[in-house]
């Protein structure tokens, strides 16, 4: 994306909050490393979750908590910003779809759709 990392982070967070996700943590990795004397490129990690829906997945397979909260990484690069998101589909496939209840699979599918829409909104300069 042709934007600065702070604008992308702010847009991403706003878009998530607009879909009822709670922001659990935002970590400025570059600043944290600078505090340790390490030079790094701009990186921001965003952790987020919709607790009530996520709990449906947890009740189906407690291993889901190893992936919760959901995460995204935003990288400042010379030609713009890159947003990477841990896809809920990947989480479901890793846990094994056959081990999940129908409601749990539905939640992960909804999360995946939400995050695709959020990424598209941010990419198009929304929020």
Short mmCIF file of N, CA and C in Angstrom, two decimals:
data_model
loop_
_atom_site.label_atom_id
_atom_site.label_comp_id
_atom_site.label_asym_id
_atom_site.label_seq_id
_atom_site.Cartn_x
_atom_site.Cartn_y
_atom_site.Cartn_z
N UNK A 1 0.84 -1.17 0.00
CA UNK A 1 0.00 0.00 0.00
C UNK A 1 0.89 1.24 0.00
N UNK A 2 0.43 2.23 -0.70
CA UNK A 2 1.17 3.49 -0.76
C UNK A 2 0.69 4.41 0.35
N UNK A 3 1.12 4.15 1.55
CA UNK A 3 0.72 4.94 2.71
C UNK A 3 1.79 4.77 3.76
N UNK A 4 1.66 5.52 4.87
CA UNK A 4 2.63 5.34 5.94
C UNK A 4 2.09 4.31 6.93
N UNK A 5 2.97 3.72 7.69
CA UNK A 5 2.63 2.62 8.58
C UNK A 5 1.61 3.04 9.65
N UNK A 6 1.70 4.26 10.14
CA UNK A 6 0.75 4.72 11.17
C UNK A 6 -0.66 4.82 10.59
N UNK A 7 -0.79 5.34 9.39
CA UNK A 7 -2.11 5.46 8.75
C UNK A 7 -2.72 4.09 8.50
N UNK A 8 -1.90 3.15 8.05
CA UNK A 8 -2.39 1.79 7.80
C UNK A 8 -2.82 1.15 9.11
N UNK A 9 -2.02 1.31 10.15
CA UNK A 9 -2.38 0.76 11.47
C UNK A 9 -3.69 1.35 11.95
N UNK A 10 -3.81 2.67 11.87
CA UNK A 10 -5.03 3.33 12.33
C UNK A 10 -6.25 2.88 11.54
N UNK A 11 -6.10 2.76 10.23
CA UNK A 11 -7.21 2.29 9.39
C UNK A 11 -7.58 0.85 9.72
N UNK A 12 -6.58 0.03 9.92
CA UNK A 12 -6.81 -1.38 10.25
C UNK A 12 -7.55 -1.51 11.58
N UNK A 13 -7.08 -0.79 12.59
CA UNK A 13 -7.71 -0.84 13.91
C UNK A 13 -9.15 -0.33 13.84
N UNK A 14 -9.37 0.76 13.15
CA UNK A 14 -10.73 1.31 13.01
C UNK A 14 -11.66 0.33 12.31
N UNK A 15 -11.16 -0.29 11.25
CA UNK A 15 -11.98 -1.25 10.51
C UNK A 15 -12.31 -2.46 11.37
N UNK A 16 -11.35 -2.93 12.17
CA UNK A 16 -11.62 -4.06 13.08
C UNK A 16 -12.66 -3.67 14.13
N UNK A 17 -12.48 -2.51 14.74
CA UNK A 17 -13.42 -2.07 15.76
C UNK A 17 -14.82 -1.89 15.18
N UNK A 18 -14.90 -1.49 13.93
CA UNK A 18 -16.18 -1.35 13.26
C UNK A 18 -16.89 -2.67 13.06
N UNK A 19 -16.16 -3.77 13.18
CA UNK A 19 -16.73 -5.12 13.06
C UNK A 19 -16.77 -5.83 14.42
N UNK A 20 -16.70 -5.06 15.49
CA UNK A 20 -16.82 -5.58 16.86
C UNK A 20 -15.66 -6.45 17.33
N UNK A 21 -14.47 -6.16 16.82
CA UNK A 21 -13.28 -6.83 17.33
C UNK A 21 -12.67 -5.93 18.40
N UNK A 22 -12.18 -6.54 19.45
CA UNK A 22 -11.49 -5.81 20.51
C UNK A 22 -10.00 -5.84 20.20
N UNK A 23 -9.36 -4.69 20.32
CA UNK A 23 -7.91 -4.63 20.13
C UNK A 23 -7.28 -5.01 21.46
N UNK A 24 -6.53 -6.08 21.46
CA UNK A 24 -5.90 -6.60 22.67
C UNK A 24 -4.57 -5.92 22.92
N UNK A 25 -3.79 -5.71 21.84
CA UNK A 25 -2.46 -5.15 22.01
C UNK A 25 -1.96 -4.60 20.68
N UNK A 26 -1.22 -3.52 20.75
CA UNK A 26 -0.50 -2.99 19.59
C UNK A 26 0.94 -2.82 20.03
N UNK A 27 1.83 -3.48 19.34
CA UNK A 27 3.26 -3.44 19.69
C UNK A 27 4.05 -2.81 18.56
N UNK A 28 4.72 -1.73 18.84
CA UNK A 28 5.63 -1.09 17.90
C UNK A 28 6.98 -1.80 18.05
N UNK A 29 7.20 -2.77 17.20
CA UNK A 29 8.40 -3.61 17.30
C UNK A 29 9.66 -2.78 17.09
N UNK A 30 9.63 -1.86 16.15
CA UNK A 30 10.80 -1.03 15.87
C UNK A 30 11.21 -0.25 17.12
N UNK A 31 10.23 0.37 17.77
CA UNK A 31 10.55 1.15 18.98
C UNK A 31 11.05 0.24 20.10
N UNK A 32 10.42 -0.91 20.28
CA UNK A 32 10.84 -1.84 21.34
C UNK A 32 12.27 -2.31 21.11
N UNK A 33 12.63 -2.55 19.86
CA UNK A 33 14.00 -2.97 19.56
C UNK A 33 14.99 -1.82 19.72
N UNK A 34 14.57 -0.61 19.34
CA UNK A 34 15.43 0.56 19.54
C UNK A 34 15.77 0.73 21.01
N UNK A 35 14.82 0.46 21.88
CA UNK A 35 15.05 0.56 23.33
C UNK A 35 16.09 -0.45 23.79
N UNK A 36 16.35 -1.45 22.97
CA UNK A 36 17.36 -2.46 23.29
C UNK A 36 18.63 -2.27 22.46
N UNK A 37 18.70 -1.13 21.77
CA UNK A 37 19.89 -0.82 20.98
C UNK A 37 19.96 -1.55 19.65
N UNK A 38 18.84 -2.04 19.14
CA UNK A 38 18.80 -2.78 17.88
C UNK A 38 18.06 -1.94 16.84
N UNK A 39 18.70 -1.72 15.70
CA UNK A 39 18.07 -0.98 14.63
C UNK A 39 17.17 -1.92 13.84
N UNK A 40 15.94 -1.49 13.55
CA UNK A 40 15.00 -2.34 12.83
C UNK A 40 14.14 -1.50 11.91
N UNK A 41 13.62 -2.15 10.89
CA UNK A 41 12.64 -1.52 10.00
C UNK A 41 11.34 -1.34 10.77
N UNK A 42 10.45 -0.46 10.31
CA UNK A 42 9.17 -0.27 10.98
C UNK A 42 8.30 -1.54 10.92
N UNK A 43 7.90 -2.02 12.07
CA UNK A 43 7.01 -3.18 12.20
C UNK A 43 6.06 -2.91 13.35
N UNK A 44 4.77 -3.14 13.09
CA UNK A 44 3.76 -3.01 14.14
C UNK A 44 2.97 -4.31 14.16
N UNK A 45 2.80 -4.89 15.35
CA UNK A 45 1.98 -6.08 15.52
C UNK A 45 0.67 -5.67 16.17
N UNK A 46 -0.44 -6.17 15.64
CA UNK A 46 -1.76 -5.87 16.19
C UNK A 46 -2.43 -7.18 16.56
N UNK A 47 -2.85 -7.28 17.83
CA UNK A 47 -3.56 -8.46 18.31
C UNK A 47 -5.00 -8.05 18.58
N UNK A 48 -5.95 -8.89 18.14
CA UNK A 48 -7.36 -8.53 18.22
C UNK A 48 -8.21 -9.79 18.29
N UNK A 49 -9.46 -9.61 18.78
CA UNK A 49 -10.35 -10.77 18.92
C UNK A 49 -11.78 -10.29 19.11
N UNK A 50 -12.71 -11.11 18.74
CA UNK A 50 -14.11 -10.97 19.12
C UNK A 50 -14.32 -12.10 20.13
N UNK A 51 -14.27 -11.77 21.41
CA UNK A 51 -14.23 -12.78 22.48
C UNK A 51 -15.42 -13.71 22.48
N UNK A 52 -16.62 -13.17 22.36
CA UNK A 52 -17.80 -14.03 22.46
C UNK A 52 -17.85 -15.03 21.33
N UNK A 53 -17.49 -14.61 20.13
CA UNK A 53 -17.48 -15.56 19.00
C UNK A 53 -16.30 -16.52 19.10
N UNK A 54 -15.15 -16.00 19.51
CA UNK A 54 -13.97 -16.86 19.63
C UNK A 54 -14.19 -17.97 20.64
N UNK A 55 -14.96 -17.68 21.68
CA UNK A 55 -15.20 -18.69 22.71
C UNK A 55 -15.94 -19.90 22.15
N UNK A 56 -16.75 -19.70 21.10
CA UNK A 56 -17.40 -20.84 20.45
C UNK A 56 -16.37 -21.79 19.84
N UNK A 57 -15.29 -21.23 19.36
CA UNK A 57 -14.22 -22.07 18.80
C UNK A 57 -13.48 -22.77 19.94
N UNK A 58 -13.19 -22.03 21.00
CA UNK A 58 -12.49 -22.60 22.16
C UNK A 58 -13.26 -23.76 22.78
N UNK A 59 -14.58 -23.62 22.88
CA UNK A 59 -15.37 -24.70 23.48
C UNK A 59 -15.37 -25.94 22.60
N UNK A 60 -15.10 -25.77 21.32
CA UNK A 60 -15.01 -26.90 20.41
C UNK A 60 -13.63 -27.54 20.43
N UNK A 61 -12.59 -26.69 20.53
CA UNK A 61 -11.21 -27.19 20.54
C UNK A 61 -10.35 -26.20 21.31
N UNK A 62 -9.96 -26.59 22.50
CA UNK A 62 -9.18 -25.69 23.37
C UNK A 62 -7.85 -25.26 22.75
N UNK A 63 -7.36 -26.01 21.79
CA UNK A 63 -6.10 -25.63 21.13
C UNK A 63 -6.22 -24.30 20.39
N UNK A 64 -7.44 -23.86 20.12
CA UNK A 64 -7.63 -22.56 19.46
C UNK A 64 -6.96 -21.44 20.25
N UNK A 65 -6.92 -21.58 21.57
CA UNK A 65 -6.32 -20.55 22.42
C UNK A 65 -4.84 -20.34 22.11
N UNK A 66 -4.20 -21.31 21.48
CA UNK A 66 -2.81 -21.13 21.06
C UNK A 66 -2.69 -20.10 19.94
N UNK A 67 -3.79 -19.87 19.23
CA UNK A 67 -3.81 -18.91 18.12
C UNK A 67 -4.51 -17.60 18.48
N UNK A 68 -5.10 -17.55 19.65
CA UNK A 68 -5.86 -16.36 20.06
C UNK A 68 -4.99 -15.51 20.97
N UNK A 69 -5.08 -14.20 20.86
CA UNK A 69 -5.91 -13.46 19.92
C UNK A 69 -5.37 -13.58 18.49
N UNK A 70 -6.19 -13.17 17.54
CA UNK A 70 -5.76 -13.15 16.15
C UNK A 70 -4.70 -12.06 15.99
N UNK A 71 -3.88 -12.18 14.95
CA UNK A 71 -2.75 -11.26 14.80
C UNK A 71 -2.58 -10.77 13.37
N UNK A 72 -2.03 -9.57 13.30
CA UNK A 72 -1.62 -9.00 12.02
C UNK A 72 -0.27 -8.33 12.23
N UNK A 73 0.51 -8.30 11.17
CA UNK A 73 1.81 -7.62 11.19
C UNK A 73 1.80 -6.59 10.07
N UNK A 74 2.23 -5.39 10.41
CA UNK A 74 2.29 -4.31 9.43
C UNK A 74 3.76 -3.91 9.29
N UNK A 75 4.26 -3.98 8.07
CA UNK A 75 5.67 -3.70 7.80
C UNK A 75 5.81 -2.43 6.96
N UNK A 76 6.63 -1.52 7.41
CA UNK A 76 6.99 -0.36 6.61
C UNK A 76 8.11 -0.77 5.67
N UNK A 77 7.88 -0.59 4.38
CA UNK A 77 8.87 -0.96 3.37
C UNK A 77 9.19 0.26 2.53
N UNK A 78 10.26 0.20 1.78
CA UNK A 78 10.69 1.36 1.00
C UNK A 78 9.64 1.81 0.01
N UNK A 79 8.87 0.88 -0.53
CA UNK A 79 7.88 1.24 -1.54
C UNK A 79 6.46 1.30 -0.98
N UNK A 80 6.30 1.30 0.33
CA UNK A 80 4.96 1.39 0.92
C UNK A 80 4.86 0.58 2.20
N UNK A 81 3.68 0.03 2.41
CA UNK A 81 3.39 -0.73 3.63
C UNK A 81 2.79 -2.07 3.25
N UNK A 82 3.18 -3.10 3.97
CA UNK A 82 2.65 -4.45 3.75
C UNK A 82 1.89 -4.87 5.01
N UNK A 83 0.67 -5.38 4.81
CA UNK A 83 -0.17 -5.88 5.90
C UNK A 83 -0.31 -7.39 5.74
N UNK A 84 0.11 -8.13 6.76
CA UNK A 84 -0.03 -9.58 6.77
C UNK A 84 -0.95 -9.98 7.92
N UNK A 85 -1.86 -10.91 7.65
CA UNK A 85 -2.84 -11.32 8.65
C UNK A 85 -2.80 -12.84 8.78
N UNK A 86 -2.79 -13.33 10.03
CA UNK A 86 -2.90 -14.76 10.28
C UNK A 86 -4.34 -15.16 9.96
N UNK A 87 -4.52 -15.92 8.89
CA UNK A 87 -5.87 -16.24 8.42
C UNK A 87 -6.55 -17.27 9.32
N UNK A 88 -7.77 -16.99 9.75
CA UNK A 88 -8.54 -17.97 10.52
C UNK A 88 -8.73 -19.29 9.78
N UNK A 89 -8.78 -19.25 8.45
CA UNK A 89 -8.87 -20.49 7.67
C UNK A 89 -7.64 -21.36 7.95
N UNK A 90 -6.48 -20.74 8.00
CA UNK A 90 -5.26 -21.46 8.32
C UNK A 90 -5.36 -22.10 9.71
N UNK A 91 -5.90 -21.33 10.66
CA UNK A 91 -6.06 -21.85 12.02
C UNK A 91 -6.96 -23.07 12.01
N UNK A 92 -8.11 -22.97 11.33
CA UNK A 92 -9.04 -24.11 11.25
C UNK A 92 -8.40 -25.31 10.59
N UNK A 93 -7.66 -25.09 9.51
CA UNK A 93 -6.99 -26.20 8.83
C UNK A 93 -5.91 -26.82 9.72
N UNK A 94 -5.21 -25.99 10.47
CA UNK A 94 -4.16 -26.49 11.36
C UNK A 94 -4.76 -27.32 12.49
N UNK A 95 -5.87 -26.85 13.06
CA UNK A 95 -6.53 -27.60 14.13
C UNK A 95 -7.18 -28.87 13.58
N UNK A 96 -7.57 -28.83 12.32
CA UNK A 96 -8.27 -29.95 11.69
C UNK A 96 -9.77 -29.67 11.70
N UNK A 97 -10.29 -29.31 10.54
CA UNK A 97 -11.71 -28.95 10.44
C UNK A 97 -12.61 -30.04 11.02
N UNK A 98 -12.18 -31.29 10.89
CA UNK A 98 -13.00 -32.41 11.38
C UNK A 98 -13.09 -32.45 12.90
N UNK A 99 -12.20 -31.76 13.59
CA UNK A 99 -12.21 -31.71 15.06
C UNK A 99 -13.06 -30.56 15.61
N UNK A 100 -13.56 -29.72 14.71
CA UNK A 100 -14.30 -28.53 15.13
C UNK A 100 -15.80 -28.74 14.96
N UNK A 101 -16.57 -28.15 15.87
CA UNK A 101 -18.03 -28.20 15.76
C UNK A 101 -18.48 -27.32 14.59
N UNK A 102 -19.71 -27.50 14.17
CA UNK A 102 -20.27 -26.66 13.11
C UNK A 102 -20.24 -25.18 13.49
N UNK A 103 -20.65 -24.82 14.74
CA UNK A 103 -20.56 -23.40 15.11
C UNK A 103 -19.12 -22.87 15.09
N UNK A 104 -18.16 -23.67 15.50
CA UNK A 104 -16.75 -23.24 15.49
C UNK A 104 -16.27 -23.01 14.06
N UNK A 105 -16.60 -23.92 13.17
CA UNK A 105 -16.21 -23.75 11.76
C UNK A 105 -16.86 -22.49 11.18
N UNK A 106 -18.11 -22.24 11.56
CA UNK A 106 -18.82 -21.06 11.07
C UNK A 106 -18.15 -19.77 11.56
N UNK A 107 -17.73 -19.76 12.82
CA UNK A 107 -17.05 -18.58 13.38
C UNK A 107 -15.73 -18.34 12.64
N UNK A 108 -14.94 -19.37 12.45
CA UNK A 108 -13.66 -19.19 11.75
C UNK A 108 -13.88 -18.70 10.32
N UNK A 109 -14.92 -19.21 9.69
CA UNK A 109 -15.25 -18.76 8.34
C UNK A 109 -15.66 -17.28 8.36
N UNK A 110 -16.46 -16.89 9.35
CA UNK A 110 -16.86 -15.49 9.49
C UNK A 110 -15.66 -14.60 9.77
N UNK A 111 -14.76 -15.04 10.67
CA UNK A 111 -13.54 -14.28 10.96
C UNK A 111 -12.72 -14.10 9.68
N UNK A 112 -12.59 -15.17 8.92
CA UNK A 112 -11.79 -15.11 7.70
C UNK A 112 -12.40 -14.11 6.72
N UNK A 113 -13.70 -14.14 6.55
CA UNK A 113 -14.40 -13.21 5.67
C UNK A 113 -14.24 -11.77 6.17
N UNK A 114 -14.42 -11.58 7.48
CA UNK A 114 -14.24 -10.24 8.07
C UNK A 114 -12.85 -9.69 7.78
N UNK A 115 -11.84 -10.51 8.00
CA UNK A 115 -10.47 -10.03 7.85
C UNK A 115 -10.13 -9.75 6.39
N UNK A 116 -10.68 -10.53 5.49
CA UNK A 116 -10.48 -10.25 4.06
C UNK A 116 -11.12 -8.90 3.72
N UNK A 117 -12.33 -8.67 4.24
CA UNK A 117 -13.02 -7.39 3.99
C UNK A 117 -12.27 -6.22 4.63
N UNK A 118 -11.77 -6.41 5.84
CA UNK A 118 -11.01 -5.37 6.53
C UNK A 118 -9.74 -5.04 5.73
N UNK A 119 -9.03 -6.05 5.29
CA UNK A 119 -7.80 -5.82 4.51
C UNK A 119 -8.13 -5.07 3.23
N UNK A 120 -9.22 -5.42 2.59
CA UNK A 120 -9.62 -4.74 1.35
C UNK A 120 -9.98 -3.28 1.64
N UNK A 121 -10.68 -3.04 2.73
CA UNK A 121 -11.04 -1.67 3.12
C UNK A 121 -9.79 -0.84 3.36
N UNK A 122 -8.83 -1.41 4.08
CA UNK A 122 -7.58 -0.68 4.36
C UNK A 122 -6.81 -0.44 3.06
N UNK A 123 -6.75 -1.44 2.21
CA UNK A 123 -6.03 -1.32 0.94
C UNK A 123 -6.62 -0.21 0.08
N UNK A 124 -7.95 -0.05 0.15
CA UNK A 124 -8.62 0.97 -0.65
C UNK A 124 -8.67 2.33 0.03
N UNK A 125 -8.00 2.44 1.20
CA UNK A 125 -7.91 3.72 1.90
C UNK A 125 -9.12 4.06 2.74
N UNK A 126 -9.93 3.06 3.08
CA UNK A 126 -11.12 3.29 3.88
C UNK A 126 -10.80 3.42 5.35
N UNK A 127 -11.82 3.85 6.10
CA UNK A 127 -11.77 4.08 7.54
C UNK A 127 -10.67 5.06 7.80
#
